[in-house]
C-alpha cells in the first residue's frame, strides 16, 4: 500500500497515488481526517472545507493562529463564477458584472495553476476556513494527483502549506513528514513540486481591477500581459465587504514566515564590506565567535566577492539558488529545499542576498527570502 517511514517517530504512510490509495485518501477526507497531498506549488495539508472538525485539525497540527485564513482548492471542472456558485462555494449576489467577468477571464486563462482568487464566500464554507472573513480564497491546482483527489471526492479542500506555522514550506513528500510526521496518517506522493513557491494571490475589485496580495508562482508580467496594468491601490479601495477591508491585506502575510530554525540574516547591498562588518557586529553573543556561515546568493558569487565575504566570515561556505544562466523558475524550484538543507547543515548562521530583478519569479523569491530572514539580529 505504501511505505511506513520510521524516522523521528513518524507514523505517516507515504502513499503512491494509485487508484486504491486515492480512494483511501478520499475516505479519510470524508470521515473528517486531514492528509498531506502534492500540488504544483508546494505540498498542502488538506481537509474538507465544509467540515469544522477537519479544519480545526489543520490549525491544530500546524499550530497555526486562527486569524490566518486557509486557501480552498477546487476541481478544474469548476471553470467559472457561475459553476463555483452552483457548487455552493462562492456567493455571486454581492459581485458586480465587471468583477465576475474579470474573475471568469482569470479562471479561464490561469486555472488550473498557481493563481488564488478571493471571492465572497458561500455560507456553507466553514467560518473557521476563512477566519470569519466574508471572503474565501480559491484555486484549482494543476498537479494531477491533486486534480484526481478533488474531482473524485467532489469536496472543496481547504489546504495550507504542509509545514509547521512560520516554517519552511515543503516541496517534497519527505519534507511533509519532517514537518508533520508525528500527526499525519497519510501523505500522497507526488514527486518534487514543479513550481516550488506558493500561488500568487489576487483580488478583483467592483470595477474589475486586479490587485496582487501575495507574489507567487504566477509572475506579474504574465498577469499584466493578459490584463494590462495591475491595480496598485489598497485593499480598502477594493470594494470588498467592510470586514475584509478592515483586516490586513492577506492576513497570513506576516513579517516572519518561511523561516529556518537557525538565524538567517539578509544583506541589503551587493555584499559590501562595511555592511558585512555591521552585520557581524550585530550578532548575538553566542554567535560572536561564529565560524561556519552559509552564504546564499541567487547566482554563484564571483571569486572577488567571496574574498570580501571571507574577510568577515573566514570559513564561509557558498551556495546559490541557481547556476549562472539559469532562470528564476529553477531558483524558485530549489528555494525551500535549499533553505531546509542549510538549516540542517552544521553551519551556525545563514546570510542571504535578496534578488533585485522584478522579472518572472524573482519578486516571489525575494518576498520569501525577506520573510525568512532578519535585517540584523535583534533580541
Ligand atoms: O500555493 C499555495 O497557495 C499553497 C498550496 C498548498 O495551494 N497554499 C498556501 O497556503 O500557500 P497558506 O496557508 O500557506 O497561505 C494562504 C494565504 C495566507 O497568506 C492567507 O492569509 C491568505 O492565503 N488568504 C486566505 N484566505 C484569504 C482571504 N479571504 N483574503 C485574503 N487572503 C486570504
Ligand atoms: Mg504557508
Coordinates of C-alpha atoms and ligand atoms in Angstrom, one line a residue:
X1 CA 0.0 0.0 0.0
X2 CA 2.8 2.4 0.8
X3 CA 5.9 2.9 2.9
X4 CA 5.7 3.5 6.6
X5 CA 8.6 5.9 7.3
X6 CA 10.2 5.2 10.6
X7 CA 12.2 8.4 11.1
X8 CA 11.7 10.6 14.1
X9 CA 8.7 8.8 15.5
X10 CA 6.8 9.4 12.3
X11 CA 3.5 7.5 11.8
X12 CA 2.8 8.9 8.4
X13 CA 2.2 6.5 5.5
X14 CA 3.6 7.8 2.3
X15 CA 1.2 6.5 -0.4
X16 CA 1.9 6.3 -4.1
X17 CA -1.0 7.8 -5.9
X18 CA -2.6 4.6 -7.2
X19 CA -6.3 4.4 -7.7
X20 CA -6.7 2.4 -4.4
X21 CA -4.7 4.9 -2.4
X22 CA -6.6 7.9 -3.8
X23 CA -9.8 6.1 -2.7
X24 CA -8.2 5.6 0.8
X25 CA -7.3 9.3 0.9
X26 CA -10.9 10.2 -0.1
X27 CA -12.3 8.0 2.6
X28 CA -10.1 9.7 5.2
X29 CA -11.2 13.2 4.0
X30 CA -14.8 12.2 4.0
X31 CA -14.5 11.0 7.6
X32 CA -13.1 14.4 8.7
X33 CA -9.4 13.5 8.6
X34 CA -6.6 15.5 7.1
X35 CA -3.9 14.3 4.7
X36 CA -0.8 15.6 3.0
X37 CA -1.0 16.0 -0.8
X38 CA 1.1 17.4 -3.6
X39 CA 0.3 20.5 -5.6
X40 CA 2.5 22.1 -8.3
X41 CA 3.5 24.9 -5.9
X42 CA 4.1 23.3 -2.5
X43 CA 2.7 20.3 -0.6
X44 CA -0.6 21.0 1.2
X45 CA -2.3 19.8 4.3
X46 CA -5.9 19.1 3.1
X47 CA -9.2 18.8 4.9
X48 CA -12.8 19.0 3.8
X49 CA -13.6 22.8 3.7
X50 CA -17.2 22.1 4.8
X51 CA -16.3 20.2 7.9
X52 CA -15.3 22.2 11.0
X53 CA -13.7 19.2 12.7
X54 CA -11.3 18.7 9.8
X55 CA -10.5 22.4 9.7
X56 CA -9.8 22.5 13.4
X57 CA -7.3 19.7 12.9
X58 CA -5.4 21.6 10.2
X59 CA -5.0 24.6 12.6
X60 CA -4.0 22.3 15.4
X61 CA -1.5 20.2 13.5
X62 CA 0.2 23.3 12.1
X63 CA 0.0 25.3 15.3
X64 CA -1.5 28.0 13.0
X65 CA -3.2 31.0 14.6
X66 CA -6.9 31.0 13.9
X67 CA -6.8 34.6 12.4
X68 CA -4.9 33.3 9.4
X69 CA -7.4 32.0 6.8
X70 CA -6.9 29.0 4.5
X71 CA -7.0 28.6 0.7
X72 CA -9.7 26.3 -0.6
X73 CA -8.8 24.1 -3.5
X74 CA -11.4 23.2 -6.1
X75 CA -11.6 20.9 -9.2
X76 CA -10.6 22.3 -12.5
X77 CA -14.1 21.4 -13.8
X78 CA -15.4 24.5 -11.8
X79 CA -14.3 26.8 -14.6
X80 CA -16.5 30.0 -14.0
X81 CA -18.0 32.1 -11.2
X82 CA -21.4 30.5 -12.1
X83 CA -20.0 27.0 -11.7
X84 CA -18.4 27.9 -8.3
X85 CA -21.7 29.5 -7.2
X86 CA -23.7 26.4 -8.3
X87 CA -21.3 24.2 -6.3
X88 CA -22.2 26.5 -3.3
X89 CA -18.6 27.6 -2.7
X90 CA -19.0 31.3 -3.6
X91 CA -21.9 33.8 -3.4
X92 CA -22.5 35.8 -6.6
X93 CA -25.0 38.1 -5.1
X94 CA -22.6 40.8 -3.9
X95 CA -20.4 40.6 -7.0
X96 CA -20.7 43.1 -9.8
X97 CA -20.8 42.3 -13.5
X98 CA -17.2 43.6 -14.0
X99 CA -15.9 41.6 -11.1
X100 CA -17.5 38.4 -12.4
X101 CA -16.3 39.0 -15.9
X102 CA -12.6 39.6 -14.8
X103 CA -12.7 36.6 -12.5
X104 CA -14.1 34.4 -15.3
X105 CA -11.3 35.6 -17.6
X106 CA -8.6 34.8 -15.0
X107 CA -10.1 31.4 -14.2
X108 CA -10.3 30.5 -17.9
X109 CA -6.7 31.6 -18.6
X110 CA -4.9 30.5 -15.4
X111 CA -6.8 27.6 -13.8
X112 CA -5.7 25.0 -13.1
X113 CA -2.5 26.7 -11.9
X114 CA -0.7 28.8 -9.3
X115 CA -3.3 31.6 -9.0
X116 CA -5.5 32.1 -6.0
X117 CA -8.5 34.4 -6.3
X118 CA -10.6 36.0 -3.5
X119 CA -14.4 35.7 -3.7
X120 CA -17.4 36.4 -1.4
X121 CA -17.9 33.1 0.3
X122 CA -21.0 30.8 0.3
X123 CA -22.4 30.4 3.8
X124 CA -21.7 26.7 3.5
X125 CA -17.9 27.2 3.7
X126 CA -16.8 26.9 7.3
X127 CA -16.0 30.2 9.0
X128 CA -13.0 28.5 10.5
X129 CA -11.6 28.3 7.0
X130 CA -11.9 32.0 6.3
X131 CA -11.1 33.2 9.9
X132 CA -14.6 34.7 9.9
X133 CA -13.9 36.8 6.8
X134 CA -16.8 37.1 4.4
X135 CA -14.4 36.2 1.6
X136 CA -12.8 32.9 0.6
X137 CA -9.5 32.3 -1.3
X138 CA -9.9 29.7 -4.1
X139 CA -7.6 28.0 -6.5
X140 CA -7.6 24.9 -8.8
X141 CA -4.2 23.2 -8.5
X142 CA -2.7 21.8 -11.7
X143 CA -0.9 18.8 -10.1
X144 CA -2.6 15.6 -11.5
X145 CA -2.7 13.9 -8.1
X146 CA -4.4 17.0 -6.6
X147 CA -6.8 17.1 -9.5
X148 CA -7.8 13.4 -9.1
X149 CA -8.4 13.9 -5.4
X150 CA -10.6 17.0 -6.0
X151 CA -12.6 15.5 -8.9
X152 CA -13.2 12.1 -7.4
X153 CA -14.0 13.3 -3.9
X154 CA -16.2 16.2 -5.1
X155 CA -15.1 18.1 -2.0
X156 CA -13.6 21.6 -1.8
X157 CA -10.4 21.0 0.1
X158 CA -9.0 23.7 2.5
X159 CA -5.2 23.3 2.5
X160 CA -2.4 25.5 3.8
X161 CA 1.2 24.5 3.0
X162 CA 2.0 21.3 4.9
X163 CA 4.5 22.8 7.4
X164 CA 4.6 23.9 11.0
X165 CA 3.4 27.5 11.1
X166 CA 6.1 30.0 10.2
X167 CA 8.5 27.4 9.0
X168 CA 9.9 26.5 5.6
X169 CA 7.3 25.2 3.1
X170 CA 7.5 21.6 1.8
X171 CA 8.3 20.9 -1.8
X172 CA 8.9 17.1 -1.4
X173 CA 6.9 14.5 0.5
X174 CA 9.9 13.9 2.8
X175 CA 9.5 17.5 3.9
X176 CA 5.9 16.9 4.9
X177 CA 7.0 14.0 7.0
X178 CA 9.7 16.1 8.7
X179 CA 7.2 18.8 9.5
X180 CA 4.0 16.8 10.4
X181 CA 5.1 13.2 10.6
X182 CA 4.0 12.9 14.2
X183 CA 0.4 13.9 13.5
X184 CA -0.4 12.8 9.9
X185 CA -1.7 9.4 8.9
X186 CA -1.3 9.7 5.1
X187 CA 0.6 11.8 2.6
X188 CA 0.1 11.2 -1.1
X189 CA 3.4 11.1 -3.1
X190 CA 3.6 13.5 -6.0
X191 CA 7.3 13.9 -6.6
X192 CA 9.1 17.2 -6.3
X193 CA 6.8 20.3 -6.7
X194 CA 7.5 21.8 -10.1
X195 CA 7.0 25.5 -9.2
X196 CA 8.3 25.5 -5.6
X197 CA 6.8 28.7 -4.3
X198 CA 3.2 29.2 -3.3
X199 CA 0.5 30.6 -5.6
X200 CA 0.1 34.2 -6.5
X201 CA -2.9 35.6 -4.5
X202 CA -5.0 38.2 -6.4
X203 CA -8.2 40.1 -5.6
X204 CA -10.6 41.7 -8.1
X205 CA -12.5 44.9 -7.1
X206 CA -16.0 46.1 -8.0
X207 CA -14.6 47.8 -11.1
X208 CA -12.9 44.5 -12.2
X209 CA -9.4 45.8 -11.4
X210 CA -6.9 43.2 -10.2
X211 CA -4.5 43.7 -7.2
X212 CA -1.9 41.2 -6.2
X213 CA -1.9 40.4 -2.4
X214 CA 1.0 37.9 -2.5
X215 CA 3.5 37.4 -5.3
X216 CA 3.9 33.7 -6.1
X217 CA 4.2 31.1 -8.8
X218 CA 2.4 33.1 -11.5
X219 CA 4.5 36.2 -12.5
X220 CA 3.2 39.7 -12.5
X221 CA 4.3 40.2 -16.2
X222 CA 2.2 37.2 -17.3
X223 CA -0.8 38.6 -15.4
X224 CA -0.2 42.1 -16.9
X225 CA 0.2 40.6 -20.4
X226 CA -3.4 39.4 -20.2
X227 CA -4.9 42.2 -18.1
X228 CA -3.0 45.3 -18.8
X229 CA -1.7 47.3 -15.8
X230 CA -2.5 45.9 -12.4
X231 CA -4.3 48.0 -9.8
X232 CA -1.9 49.3 -7.2
X233 CA -4.4 50.6 -4.6
X234 CA -5.0 49.5 -1.1
X235 CA -7.3 46.6 -0.2
X236 CA -9.7 49.2 1.4
X237 CA -10.4 50.5 -2.1
X238 CA -11.3 47.2 -3.5
X239 CA -14.9 47.4 -2.7
X240 CA -14.7 44.3 -0.6
X241 CA -17.2 43.9 2.3
X242 CA -16.2 46.0 5.3
X243 CA -14.8 43.2 7.5
X244 CA -12.3 42.2 4.8
X245 CA -11.5 45.9 4.2
X246 CA -10.6 46.5 7.8
X247 CA -8.3 43.5 8.1
X248 CA -4.7 43.4 6.9
X249 CA -4.1 42.8 3.2
X250 CA -3.7 39.0 3.1
X251 CA -4.0 38.2 6.8
X252 CA -1.3 35.5 6.5
X253 CA 1.3 37.8 5.2
X254 CA 3.1 38.0 8.5
X255 CA 6.5 39.5 8.6
X256 CA 8.3 36.4 9.8
X257 CA 7.5 33.3 7.7
X258 CA 9.1 30.5 5.7
X259 CA 11.9 30.6 8.3
X260 CA 14.7 28.3 9.1
X261 CA 15.3 27.4 12.8
X262 CA 18.8 28.8 12.8
X263 CA 19.4 32.5 12.5
X264 CA 19.2 33.8 8.9
X265 CA 20.2 37.4 8.1
X266 CA 19.9 39.2 4.8
X267 CA 22.4 41.7 3.3
X268 CA 20.9 44.8 1.6
X269 CA 23.9 45.7 -0.6
X270 CA 25.9 43.6 -3.1
X271 CA 28.0 42.1 -0.2
X272 CA 29.6 45.4 0.7
X273 CA 32.3 45.0 3.3
X274 CA 31.0 47.7 5.6
X275 CA 27.6 46.2 5.8
X276 CA 29.1 42.7 6.3
X277 CA 31.1 44.1 9.3
X278 CA 28.0 45.8 10.7
X279 CA 26.0 42.6 10.3
X280 CA 28.8 40.7 12.1
X281 CA 28.8 43.2 15.0
X282 CA 25.0 42.8 15.4
X283 CA 25.3 39.0 16.1
X284 CA 24.1 37.6 19.4
X285 CA 26.8 36.9 22.0
X286 CA 26.6 33.1 21.5
X287 CA 27.4 33.6 17.8
X288 CA 30.1 36.3 18.2
X289 CA 32.7 33.6 17.7
X290 CA 30.8 32.3 14.7
X291 CA 32.9 30.3 12.3
X292 CA 30.7 28.3 10.0
X293 CA 28.4 30.5 7.9
X294 CA 26.4 29.5 4.9
X295 CA 26.2 32.3 2.3
X296 CA 23.2 32.0 0.0
X297 CA 23.1 34.0 -3.3
X298 CA 20.8 33.9 -6.3
X299 CA 23.7 33.0 -8.7
X300 CA 27.2 31.8 -7.9
X301 CA 29.3 34.7 -6.4
X302 CA 32.4 35.8 -8.3
X303 CA 35.7 34.9 -6.6
X304 CA 36.4 38.6 -5.7
X305 CA 33.1 38.8 -3.8
X306 CA 33.8 35.5 -2.0
X307 CA 37.1 37.0 -0.9
X308 CA 35.4 40.1 0.5
X309 CA 33.0 37.9 2.5
X310 CA 35.8 35.8 3.8
X311 CA 37.4 39.0 5.3
X312 CA 34.5 39.0 7.7
X313 CA 33.4 35.3 7.8
X314 CA 36.6 33.4 7.4
X315 CA 35.0 30.0 7.0
X316 CA 32.1 31.0 4.8
X317 CA 30.6 28.3 2.6
X318 CA 28.9 29.4 -0.6
X319 CA 25.6 28.2 -2.0
X320 CA 23.4 29.6 -4.8
X321 CA 19.8 29.1 -5.8
X322 CA 20.7 28.6 -9.4
X323 CA 23.7 28.3 -11.7
X324 CA 24.8 31.2 -13.9
X325 CA 22.5 31.4 -16.9
X326 CA 19.6 29.6 -15.1
X327 CA 16.3 31.4 -14.7
X328 CA 14.1 32.2 -11.8
X329 CA 12.0 29.1 -12.4
X330 CA 14.9 26.9 -11.4
X331 CA 15.7 29.2 -8.4
X332 CA 12.1 29.0 -7.2
X333 CA 12.0 25.3 -7.5
X334 CA 15.2 25.0 -5.4
X335 CA 14.4 27.7 -2.9
X336 CA 12.7 25.9 0.0
X337 CA 14.7 22.6 -0.3
X338 CA 17.9 24.7 -0.3
X339 CA 16.8 26.6 2.9
X340 CA 16.0 23.3 4.5
X341 CA 19.4 21.8 3.6
X342 CA 21.2 24.9 5.0
X343 CA 19.0 24.7 8.2
X344 CA 20.1 21.1 8.7
X345 CA 23.8 21.7 7.9
X346 CA 26.4 22.3 10.6
X347 CA 26.7 26.0 9.9
X348 CA 25.7 28.3 12.7
X349 CA 24.3 31.2 10.6
X350 CA 22.9 31.8 7.1
X351 CA 23.4 35.1 5.3
X352 CA 21.4 35.6 2.1
X353 CA 21.0 38.3 -0.5
X354 CA 17.7 39.4 -1.9
X355 CA 17.3 39.2 -5.7
X356 CA 16.6 42.6 -7.3
X357 CA 15.1 41.6 -10.5
X358 CA 11.4 42.5 -10.9
X359 CA 11.0 39.8 -13.6
X360 CA 9.5 36.4 -13.6
X361 CA 9.5 34.6 -10.3
X362 CA 12.3 36.8 -8.7
X363 CA 9.7 39.0 -6.8
X364 CA 8.2 35.9 -5.2
X365 CA 11.7 34.6 -4.3
X366 CA 12.5 38.0 -2.8
X367 CA 9.3 38.0 -0.8
X368 CA 10.0 34.5 0.7
X369 CA 13.7 35.3 1.5
X370 CA 12.7 38.6 3.1
X371 CA 10.2 36.9 5.4
X372 CA 12.6 34.0 6.2
X373 CA 15.4 36.4 7.2
X374 CA 16.1 39.3 9.5
X375 CA 18.0 42.5 8.6
X376 CA 20.1 42.4 11.7
X377 CA 19.9 40.2 14.7
X378 CA 17.6 41.8 17.3
X379 CA 16.8 40.1 20.6
Ligands
LIG1 O1 0.3 27.5 -3.5 C1 -0.4 27.7 -2.5 O2 -1.2 28.7 -2.4 C2 -0.3 26.7 -1.3 C3 -0.8 25.4 -1.9 C4 -0.9 24.3 -0.8 O3 -2.0 25.5 -2.5 N1 -1.1 27.1 -0.2 C5 -0.7 28.1 0.6 O4 -1.5 28.3 1.8 O5 0.2 28.9 0.4 P1 -1.0 29.1 3.0 O6 -2.0 28.8 4.1 O7 0.4 28.8 3.3 O8 -1.2 30.6 2.6 C6 -2.5 31.1 2.4 C7 -2.6 32.6 2.3 C8 -2.4 33.3 3.6 O9 -1.5 34.3 3.5 C9 -3.8 33.8 3.9 O10 -3.8 34.9 4.7 C10 -4.3 34.1 2.5 O11 -3.8 33.0 1.8 N2 -5.8 34.1 2.5 C11 -6.6 33.1 2.7 N3 -7.9 33.5 2.6 C12 -7.9 34.8 2.4 C13 -8.9 35.8 2.2 N4 -10.2 35.5 2.3 N5 -8.5 37.1 1.9 C14 -7.2 37.4 1.8 N6 -6.2 36.5 2.0 C15 -6.5 35.2 2.3
LIG2 MG1 2.3 28.6 4.2

